[in-house]
Coordinates of C-alpha atoms and ligand atoms in Angstrom, one line a residue:
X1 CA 0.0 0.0 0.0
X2 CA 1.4 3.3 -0.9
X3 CA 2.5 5.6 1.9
X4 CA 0.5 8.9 2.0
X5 CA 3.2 12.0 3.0
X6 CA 2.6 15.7 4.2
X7 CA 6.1 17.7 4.2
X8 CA 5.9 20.0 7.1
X9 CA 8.6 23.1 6.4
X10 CA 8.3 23.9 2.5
X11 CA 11.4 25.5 1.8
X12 CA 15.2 25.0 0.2
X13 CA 15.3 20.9 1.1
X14 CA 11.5 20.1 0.9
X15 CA 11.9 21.9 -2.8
X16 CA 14.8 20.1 -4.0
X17 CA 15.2 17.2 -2.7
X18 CA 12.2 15.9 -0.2
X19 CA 9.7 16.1 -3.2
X20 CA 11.4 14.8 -6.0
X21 CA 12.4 11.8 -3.8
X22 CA 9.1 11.7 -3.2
X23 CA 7.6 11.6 -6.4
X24 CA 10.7 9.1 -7.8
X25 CA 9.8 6.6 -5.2
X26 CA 6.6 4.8 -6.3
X27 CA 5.9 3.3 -2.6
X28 CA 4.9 7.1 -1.4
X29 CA 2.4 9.7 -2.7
X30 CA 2.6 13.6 -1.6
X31 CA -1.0 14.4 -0.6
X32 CA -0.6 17.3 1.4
X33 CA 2.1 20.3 2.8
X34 CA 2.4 22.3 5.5
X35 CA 3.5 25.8 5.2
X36 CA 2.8 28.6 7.4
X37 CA 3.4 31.2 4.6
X38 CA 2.1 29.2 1.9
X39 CA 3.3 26.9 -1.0
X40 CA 1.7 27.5 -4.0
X41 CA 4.2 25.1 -6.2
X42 CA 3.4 22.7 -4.0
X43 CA 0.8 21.0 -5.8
X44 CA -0.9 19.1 -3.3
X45 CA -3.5 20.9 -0.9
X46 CA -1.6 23.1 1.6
X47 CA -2.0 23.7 5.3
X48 CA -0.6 26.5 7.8
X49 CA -0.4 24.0 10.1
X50 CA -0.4 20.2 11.6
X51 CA -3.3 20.6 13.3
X52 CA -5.0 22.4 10.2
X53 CA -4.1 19.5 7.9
X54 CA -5.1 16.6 10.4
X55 CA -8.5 18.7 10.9
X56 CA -8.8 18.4 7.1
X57 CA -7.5 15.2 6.0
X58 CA -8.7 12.8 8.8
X59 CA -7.1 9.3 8.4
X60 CA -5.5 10.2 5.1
X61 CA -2.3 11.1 5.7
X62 CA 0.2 8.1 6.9
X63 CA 3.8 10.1 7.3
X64 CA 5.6 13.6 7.8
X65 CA 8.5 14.4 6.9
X66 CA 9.6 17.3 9.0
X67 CA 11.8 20.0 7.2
X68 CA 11.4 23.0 9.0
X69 CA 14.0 24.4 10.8
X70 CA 15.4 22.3 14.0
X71 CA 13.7 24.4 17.2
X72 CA 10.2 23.9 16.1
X73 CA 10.6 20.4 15.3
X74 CA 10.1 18.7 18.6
X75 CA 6.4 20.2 19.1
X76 CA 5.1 19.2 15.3
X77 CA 6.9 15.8 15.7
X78 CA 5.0 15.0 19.3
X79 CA 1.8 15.7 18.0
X80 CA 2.5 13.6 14.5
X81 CA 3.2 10.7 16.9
X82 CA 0.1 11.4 18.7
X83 CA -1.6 11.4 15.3
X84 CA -0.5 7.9 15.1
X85 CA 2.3 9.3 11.8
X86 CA 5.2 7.8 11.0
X87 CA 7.9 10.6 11.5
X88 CA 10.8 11.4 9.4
X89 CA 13.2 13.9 10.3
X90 CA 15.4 16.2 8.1
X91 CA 18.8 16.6 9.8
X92 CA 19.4 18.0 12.3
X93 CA 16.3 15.8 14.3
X94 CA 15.7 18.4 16.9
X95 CA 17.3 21.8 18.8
X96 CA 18.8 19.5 21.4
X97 CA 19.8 15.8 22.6
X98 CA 17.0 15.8 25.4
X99 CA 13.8 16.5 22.7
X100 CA 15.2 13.5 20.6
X101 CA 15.2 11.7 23.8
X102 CA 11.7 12.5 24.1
X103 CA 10.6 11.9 21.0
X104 CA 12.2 8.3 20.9
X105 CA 10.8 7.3 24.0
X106 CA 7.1 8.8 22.6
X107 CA 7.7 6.6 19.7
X108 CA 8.6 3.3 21.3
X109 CA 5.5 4.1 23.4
X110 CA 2.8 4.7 20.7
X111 CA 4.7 2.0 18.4
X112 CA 5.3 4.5 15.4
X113 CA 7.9 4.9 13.3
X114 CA 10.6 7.6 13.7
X115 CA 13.6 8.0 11.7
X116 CA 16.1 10.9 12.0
X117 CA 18.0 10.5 8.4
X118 CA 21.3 12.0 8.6
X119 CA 21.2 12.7 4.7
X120 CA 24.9 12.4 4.6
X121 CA 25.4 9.0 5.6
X122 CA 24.0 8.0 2.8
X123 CA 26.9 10.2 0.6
X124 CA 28.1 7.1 -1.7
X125 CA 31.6 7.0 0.0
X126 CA 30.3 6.2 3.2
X127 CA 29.3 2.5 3.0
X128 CA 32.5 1.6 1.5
X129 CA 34.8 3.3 3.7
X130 CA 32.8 2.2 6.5
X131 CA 33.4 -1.3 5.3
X132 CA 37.2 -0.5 4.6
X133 CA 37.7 0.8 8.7
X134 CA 35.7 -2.2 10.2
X135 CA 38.4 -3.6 12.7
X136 CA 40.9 -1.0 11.9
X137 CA 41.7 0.9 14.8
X138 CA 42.4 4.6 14.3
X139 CA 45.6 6.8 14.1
X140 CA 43.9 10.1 12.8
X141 CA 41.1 12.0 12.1
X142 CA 40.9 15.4 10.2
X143 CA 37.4 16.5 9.7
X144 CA 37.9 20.1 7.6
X145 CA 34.3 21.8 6.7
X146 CA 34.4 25.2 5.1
X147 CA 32.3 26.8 2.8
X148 CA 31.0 30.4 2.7
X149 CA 27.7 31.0 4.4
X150 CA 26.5 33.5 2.0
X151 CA 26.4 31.2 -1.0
X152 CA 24.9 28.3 0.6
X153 CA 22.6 30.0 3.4
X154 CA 21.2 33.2 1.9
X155 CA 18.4 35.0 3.9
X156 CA 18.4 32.0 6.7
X157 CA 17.9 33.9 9.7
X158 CA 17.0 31.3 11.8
X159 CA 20.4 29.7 11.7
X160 CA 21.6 32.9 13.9
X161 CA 19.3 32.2 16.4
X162 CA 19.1 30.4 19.8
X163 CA 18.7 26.8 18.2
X164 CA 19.8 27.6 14.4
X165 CA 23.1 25.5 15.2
X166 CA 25.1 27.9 13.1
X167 CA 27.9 26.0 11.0
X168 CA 27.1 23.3 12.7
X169 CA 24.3 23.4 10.5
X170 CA 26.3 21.6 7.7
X171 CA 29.1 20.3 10.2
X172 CA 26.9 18.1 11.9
X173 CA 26.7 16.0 8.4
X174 CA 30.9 15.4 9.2
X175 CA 30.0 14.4 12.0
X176 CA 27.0 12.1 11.0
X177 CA 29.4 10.3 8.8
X178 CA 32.3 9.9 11.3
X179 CA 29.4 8.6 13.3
X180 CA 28.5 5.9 10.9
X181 CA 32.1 5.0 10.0
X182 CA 33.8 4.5 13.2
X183 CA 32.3 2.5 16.2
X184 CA 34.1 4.5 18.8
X185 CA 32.5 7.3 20.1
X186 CA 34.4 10.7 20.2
X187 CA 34.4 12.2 22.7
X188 CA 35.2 16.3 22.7
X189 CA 38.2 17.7 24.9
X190 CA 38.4 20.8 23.9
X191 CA 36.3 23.3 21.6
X192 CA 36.6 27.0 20.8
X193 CA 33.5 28.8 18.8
X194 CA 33.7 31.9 16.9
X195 CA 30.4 34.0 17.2
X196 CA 29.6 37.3 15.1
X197 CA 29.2 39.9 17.5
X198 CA 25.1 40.1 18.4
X199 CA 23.8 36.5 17.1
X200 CA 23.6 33.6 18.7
X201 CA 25.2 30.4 16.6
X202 CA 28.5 30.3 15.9
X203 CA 30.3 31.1 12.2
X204 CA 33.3 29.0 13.1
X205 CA 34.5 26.1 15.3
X206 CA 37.2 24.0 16.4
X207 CA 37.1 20.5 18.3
X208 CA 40.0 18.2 19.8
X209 CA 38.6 14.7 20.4
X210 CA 40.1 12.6 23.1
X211 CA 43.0 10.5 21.9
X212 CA 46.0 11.7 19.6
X213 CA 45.7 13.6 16.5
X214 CA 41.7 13.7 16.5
X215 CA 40.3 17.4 15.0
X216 CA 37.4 18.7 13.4
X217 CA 37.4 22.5 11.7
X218 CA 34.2 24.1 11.0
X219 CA 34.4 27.3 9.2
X220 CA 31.7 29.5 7.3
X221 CA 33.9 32.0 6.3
X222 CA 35.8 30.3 3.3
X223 CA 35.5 32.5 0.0
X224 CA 37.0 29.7 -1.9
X225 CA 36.4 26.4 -2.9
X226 CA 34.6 24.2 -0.3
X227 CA 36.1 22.1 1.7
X228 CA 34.1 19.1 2.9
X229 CA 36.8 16.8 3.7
X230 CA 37.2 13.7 6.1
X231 CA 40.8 12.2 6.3
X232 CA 41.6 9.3 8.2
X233 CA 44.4 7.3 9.2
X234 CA 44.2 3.7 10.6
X235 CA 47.7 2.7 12.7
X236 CA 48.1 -0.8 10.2
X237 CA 49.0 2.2 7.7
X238 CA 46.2 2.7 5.4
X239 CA 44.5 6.4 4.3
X240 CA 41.4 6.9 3.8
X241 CA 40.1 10.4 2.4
X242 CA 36.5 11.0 2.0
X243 CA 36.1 14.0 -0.1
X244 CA 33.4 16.7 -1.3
X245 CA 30.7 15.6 1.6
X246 CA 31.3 12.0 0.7
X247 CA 30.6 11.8 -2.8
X248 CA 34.5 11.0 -3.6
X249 CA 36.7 8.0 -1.7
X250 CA 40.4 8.1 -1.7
X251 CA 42.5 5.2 -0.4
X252 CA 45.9 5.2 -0.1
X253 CA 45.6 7.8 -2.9
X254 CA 43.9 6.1 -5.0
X255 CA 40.5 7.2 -6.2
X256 CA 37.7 4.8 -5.5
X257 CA 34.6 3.8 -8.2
X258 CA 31.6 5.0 -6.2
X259 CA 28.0 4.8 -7.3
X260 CA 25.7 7.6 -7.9
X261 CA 25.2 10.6 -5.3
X262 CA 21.8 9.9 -4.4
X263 CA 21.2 10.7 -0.9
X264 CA 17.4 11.4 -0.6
X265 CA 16.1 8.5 -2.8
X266 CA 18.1 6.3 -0.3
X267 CA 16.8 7.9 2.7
X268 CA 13.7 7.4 0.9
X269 CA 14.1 3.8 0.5
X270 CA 15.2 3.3 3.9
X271 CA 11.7 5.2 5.4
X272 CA 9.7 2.6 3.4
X273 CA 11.0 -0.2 5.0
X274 CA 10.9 1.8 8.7
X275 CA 7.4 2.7 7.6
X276 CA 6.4 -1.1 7.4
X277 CA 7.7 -2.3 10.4
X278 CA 6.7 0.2 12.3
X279 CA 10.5 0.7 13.5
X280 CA 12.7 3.7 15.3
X281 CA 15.7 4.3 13.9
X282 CA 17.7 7.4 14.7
X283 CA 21.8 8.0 15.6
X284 CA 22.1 10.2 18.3
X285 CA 25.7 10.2 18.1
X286 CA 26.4 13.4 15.9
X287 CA 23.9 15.5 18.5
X288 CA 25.7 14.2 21.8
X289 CA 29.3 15.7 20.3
X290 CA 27.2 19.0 19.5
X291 CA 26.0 19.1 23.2
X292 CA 29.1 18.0 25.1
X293 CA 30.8 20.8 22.9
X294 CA 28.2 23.6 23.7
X295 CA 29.2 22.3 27.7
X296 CA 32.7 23.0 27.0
X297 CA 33.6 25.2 24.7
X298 CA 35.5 28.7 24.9
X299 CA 33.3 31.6 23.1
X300 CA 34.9 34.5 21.4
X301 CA 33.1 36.9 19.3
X302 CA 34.0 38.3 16.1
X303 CA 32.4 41.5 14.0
X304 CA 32.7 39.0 10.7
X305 CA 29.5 38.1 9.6
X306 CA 30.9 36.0 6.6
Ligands
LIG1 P1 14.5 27.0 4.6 O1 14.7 27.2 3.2 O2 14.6 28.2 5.5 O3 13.1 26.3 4.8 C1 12.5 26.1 6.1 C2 11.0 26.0 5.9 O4 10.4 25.6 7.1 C3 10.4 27.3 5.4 O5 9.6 27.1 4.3 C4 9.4 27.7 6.6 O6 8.3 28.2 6.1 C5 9.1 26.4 7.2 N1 8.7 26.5 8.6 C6 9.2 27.3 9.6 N2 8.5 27.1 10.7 C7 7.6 26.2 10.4 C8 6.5 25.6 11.2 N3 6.3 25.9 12.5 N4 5.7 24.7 10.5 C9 5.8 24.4 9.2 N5 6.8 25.0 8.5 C10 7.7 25.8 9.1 O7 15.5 25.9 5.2 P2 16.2 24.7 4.5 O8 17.4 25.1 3.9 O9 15.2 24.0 3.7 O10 16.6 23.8 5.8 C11 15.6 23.2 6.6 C12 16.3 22.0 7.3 O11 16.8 21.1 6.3 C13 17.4 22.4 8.2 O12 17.4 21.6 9.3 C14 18.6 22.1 7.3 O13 19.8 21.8 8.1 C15 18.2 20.9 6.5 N6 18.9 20.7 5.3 C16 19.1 21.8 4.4 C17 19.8 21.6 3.3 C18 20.0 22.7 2.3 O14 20.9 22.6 1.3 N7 19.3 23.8 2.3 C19 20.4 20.4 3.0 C20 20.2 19.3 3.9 C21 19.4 19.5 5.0 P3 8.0 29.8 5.9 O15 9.1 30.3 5.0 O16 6.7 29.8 5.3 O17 8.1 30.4 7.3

């Protein structure tokens, strides 16, 4: 039976990539949205809200995916559970490791689906450089994000605010992946973040896990080319670069055959199955390091805005 699915948040992600994926995927139809300032592309009927929609729509609408920005997530997921929904989350699953929590433990309880899909684990290096590290133990790790926040975020405000996560808005998705490829956990020993002078989210950032050479740079403020970079060392010798968010694989500097980039369609694929079984699946991993490094880090603030 095909999976009826309201997007709740109808902006950048929902347009490019949640409703094509959508659409390509023949086990769910898009029957309704949910946009507070409307969506008139959208296609399907639109709703200013959850509770609108449900008021509408009774009994057909089977899944959400929730693309709004984190900090209102929590609230539209809880009552989607109540509804009885199967919940997808866009990444980053909530403003903080406590509401996921929550909404795990709702989940379980009403037996409903909840996936938080970390889009970048399913970046086509990933698998196979997850299956290259298994029972390698680790020598290094270089996570290096950059990219300039005023090509890839314009007219975001939210991601300033108290909850916007700031470049950790993109540098969560290193951390998703270091997440999948590496069963230890990392823990953060030191962290500095830079934050422009009156916001609240910083524009840069800088972690030292626990253990020798273990680093992750996050920076908004790179003019140039991006840099989306993951380089690890394992101590039997061997190199392993993932490269351009993980849609390139370099061992031992060779380049690696990958498969096609196709991160939603997969995440797509994967909620299908979740859907069916009725089945919670969501990595808390990448928003414990975010927490423990809001407990620890050193602030300075800067006047550069990007
Ligand atoms: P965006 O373009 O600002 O879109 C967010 C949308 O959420 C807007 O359409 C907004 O509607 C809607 N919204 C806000 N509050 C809402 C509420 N209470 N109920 C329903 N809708 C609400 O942001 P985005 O770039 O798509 O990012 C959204 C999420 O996707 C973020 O967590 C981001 O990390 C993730 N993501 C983004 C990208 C990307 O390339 N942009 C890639 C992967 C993941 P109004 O405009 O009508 O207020």
């Amino acid at each position: 039976m095909t999976i009826r699915m309201a997007i709740i948040g109808y902006g950048k992600i929902a347009r490019t990539e949640h409703a094509p994926a959508i659409a390509a995927n023949p086990d769910f139809e898009l029957v309704a949205v949910v946009s507070p300032h409307g969506a008139a592309d959208a296609g399907v009927p639109v709703f200013a809200s959850l509770t609108a929609l449900l008021a509408a729509m009774p009994g057909e609408v089977d899944a959400v995916v929730l693309s709004t920005p984190p900090r209102v997530r929590r609230a539209i997921a809880a009552q989607a559970i109540g509804a009885g929904l199967a919940v997808l989350l866009e990444k980053p699953p909530t403003a903080t490791l406590g509401e996921l929590q929550g909404l795990i433990a709702q989940a379980r309880a009403a037996g409903t689906c909840l996936f938080a899909a970390w889009h970048s684990q399913y970046a086509p290096a990933v698998a196979p450089a997850a299956a290259l590290l298994a029972g390698e133990q680790l020598a290094s790790l270089a996570i290096d994000w950059r990219e300039d926040v005023t090509k890839w975020h314009p007219g975001q405000d939210w991601i300033w605010e108290e909850g916007g996560f700031g470049v950790f808005d993109t540098g969560v998705n290193a951390l998703s992946i270091v997440s999948a490829l590496l069963p230890e956990r990392l823990v953060v020993e030191e962290a500095q973040l830079v934050i422009p002078a009156g916001r609240q989210a910083p524009i840069a950032a800088t972690l030292r896990f626990a253990g020798r050479n273990r680093t992750a740079r996050f920076d908004w403020r790179e003019k140039g080319e991006e840099a989306w970079s993951i380089r690890l060392a394992t101590r039997s010798g061997r190199e392993v670069a993932l490269e351009a968010g993980g849609a390139r694989l370099v061992v031992d500097g060779a380049e690696q055959p990958l498969g096609p980039f196709a991160e939603y369609p997969a995440i797509y694929a994967r909620f299908a199955q979740l859907v069916r079984a009725c089945a919670i699946e969501v990595d808390c991993e990448p928003m414990r390091i975010l927490a423990d490094t809001a407990l620890i880090a050193r602030r300075t603030v800067t006047g550069d805005r990007g």
